[in-house]
Coordinates of C-alpha atoms in Angstrom, one line a residue:
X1 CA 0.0 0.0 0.0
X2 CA 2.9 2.6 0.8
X3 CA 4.3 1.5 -2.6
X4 CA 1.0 2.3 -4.2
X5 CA 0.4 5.7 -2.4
X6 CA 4.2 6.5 -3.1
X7 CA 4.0 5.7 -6.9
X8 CA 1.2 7.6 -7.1
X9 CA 2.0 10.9 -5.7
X10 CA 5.4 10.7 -7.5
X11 CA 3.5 10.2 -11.0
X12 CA 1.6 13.3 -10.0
X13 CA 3.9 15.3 -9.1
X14 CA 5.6 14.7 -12.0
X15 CA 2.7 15.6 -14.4
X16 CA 2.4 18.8 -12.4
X17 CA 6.0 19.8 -13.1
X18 CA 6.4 18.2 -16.8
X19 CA 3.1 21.2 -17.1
X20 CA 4.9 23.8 -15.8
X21 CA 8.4 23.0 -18.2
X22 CA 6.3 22.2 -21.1
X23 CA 3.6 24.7 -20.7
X24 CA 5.3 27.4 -18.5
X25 CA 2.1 27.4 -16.6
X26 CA -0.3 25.3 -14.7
X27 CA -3.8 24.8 -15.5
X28 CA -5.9 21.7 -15.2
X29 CA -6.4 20.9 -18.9
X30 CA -2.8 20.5 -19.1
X31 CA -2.4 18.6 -16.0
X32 CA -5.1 16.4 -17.3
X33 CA -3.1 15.9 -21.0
X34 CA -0.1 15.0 -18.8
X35 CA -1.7 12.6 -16.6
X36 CA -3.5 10.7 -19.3
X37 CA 0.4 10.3 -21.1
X38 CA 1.4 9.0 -18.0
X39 CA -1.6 6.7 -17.1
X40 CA -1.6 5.3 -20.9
X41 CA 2.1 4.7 -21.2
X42 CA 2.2 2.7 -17.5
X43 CA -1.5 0.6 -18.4
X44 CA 0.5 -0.2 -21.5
X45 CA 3.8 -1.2 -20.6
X46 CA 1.8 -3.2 -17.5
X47 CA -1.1 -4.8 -20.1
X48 CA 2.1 -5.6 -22.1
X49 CA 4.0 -7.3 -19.8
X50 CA 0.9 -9.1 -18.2
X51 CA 0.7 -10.7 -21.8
X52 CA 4.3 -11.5 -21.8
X53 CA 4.2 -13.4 -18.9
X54 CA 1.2 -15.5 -19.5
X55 CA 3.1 -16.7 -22.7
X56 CA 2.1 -15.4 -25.4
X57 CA 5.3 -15.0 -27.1
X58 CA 7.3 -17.9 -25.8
X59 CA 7.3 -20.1 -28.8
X60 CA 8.2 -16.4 -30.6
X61 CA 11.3 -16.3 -28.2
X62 CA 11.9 -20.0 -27.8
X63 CA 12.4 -19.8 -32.4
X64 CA 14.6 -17.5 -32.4
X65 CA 17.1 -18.2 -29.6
X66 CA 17.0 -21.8 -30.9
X67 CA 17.9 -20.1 -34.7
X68 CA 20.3 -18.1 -33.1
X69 CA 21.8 -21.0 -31.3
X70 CA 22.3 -23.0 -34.1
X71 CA 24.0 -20.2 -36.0
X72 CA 27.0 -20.1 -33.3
X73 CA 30.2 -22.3 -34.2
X74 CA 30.7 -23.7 -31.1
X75 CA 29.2 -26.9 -30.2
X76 CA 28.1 -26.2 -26.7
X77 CA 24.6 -25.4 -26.2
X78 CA 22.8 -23.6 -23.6
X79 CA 19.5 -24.2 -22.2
X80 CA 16.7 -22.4 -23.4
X81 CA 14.9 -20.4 -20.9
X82 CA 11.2 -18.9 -22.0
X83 CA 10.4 -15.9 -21.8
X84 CA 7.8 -15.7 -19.3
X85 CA 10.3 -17.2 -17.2
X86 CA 12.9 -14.7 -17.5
X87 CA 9.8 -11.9 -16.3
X88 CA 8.7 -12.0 -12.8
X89 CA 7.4 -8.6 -11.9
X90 CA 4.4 -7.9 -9.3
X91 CA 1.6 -6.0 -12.0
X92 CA -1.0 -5.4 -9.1
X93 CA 0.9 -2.4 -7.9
X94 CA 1.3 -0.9 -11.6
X95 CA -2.2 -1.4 -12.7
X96 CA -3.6 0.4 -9.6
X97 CA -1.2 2.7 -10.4
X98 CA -2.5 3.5 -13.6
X99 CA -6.1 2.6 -13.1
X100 CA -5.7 5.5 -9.8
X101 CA -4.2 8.4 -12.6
X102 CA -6.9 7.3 -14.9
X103 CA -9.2 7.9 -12.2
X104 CA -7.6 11.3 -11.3
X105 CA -7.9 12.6 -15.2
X106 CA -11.9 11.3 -15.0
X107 CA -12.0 13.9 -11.7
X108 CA -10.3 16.4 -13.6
X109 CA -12.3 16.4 -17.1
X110 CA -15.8 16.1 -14.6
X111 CA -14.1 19.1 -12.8
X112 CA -12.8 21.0 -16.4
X113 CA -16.7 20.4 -18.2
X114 CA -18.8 21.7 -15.3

């Protein structure tokens, strides 16, 4: 939970200041442009590597290492590892992560429209 409230706050303070350097000021429809870019990018990168490591592209990764394998001169060969294997990361944090900014910019565009 600190992790979550941590992550969260940091990712807001960081849209508030990439407003002020990109923007040289601070209003809420830019805050809420720069929180969606941050929200999208993290629910992607997290959606992404939620597919990864349910194994979607091990046979992808398992092809071309074994290609690559082949193509070295030495006889010795190394065991194949897939790819889901090699990508253990805890995704409950990032997705509340993202799912809480997404939530923010909702807030904001109900607050910007009234």
């Amino acid at each position: 939970m600190k992790k979550y409230v941590f992550w969260t706050s940091f990712f807001l303070l960081l849209a508030v200041s990439l407003s002020l350097i990109i923007y040289h000021e601070l209003s809420l429809l830019y805050f809420i442009d720069i929180t969606f870019y941050l929200a999208s990018f993290i629910l992607l990168f997290t959606l992404l590597t939620f597919v990864i490591q349910n194994g979607l592209f091990d046979g992808i990764f398992y092809s071309f290492r074994k290609y690559f394998e082949s193509q070295k001169p030495s006889g010795e060969q190394e065991e194949i590892s897939r790819l889901s294997d090699l990508l253990s990361i805890n995704l409950g944090v990032f997705f509340l992560i993202g799912f809480s900014l997404l939530f923010v910019v909702l807030a904001g565009l109900f607050i910007y429209y009234l």
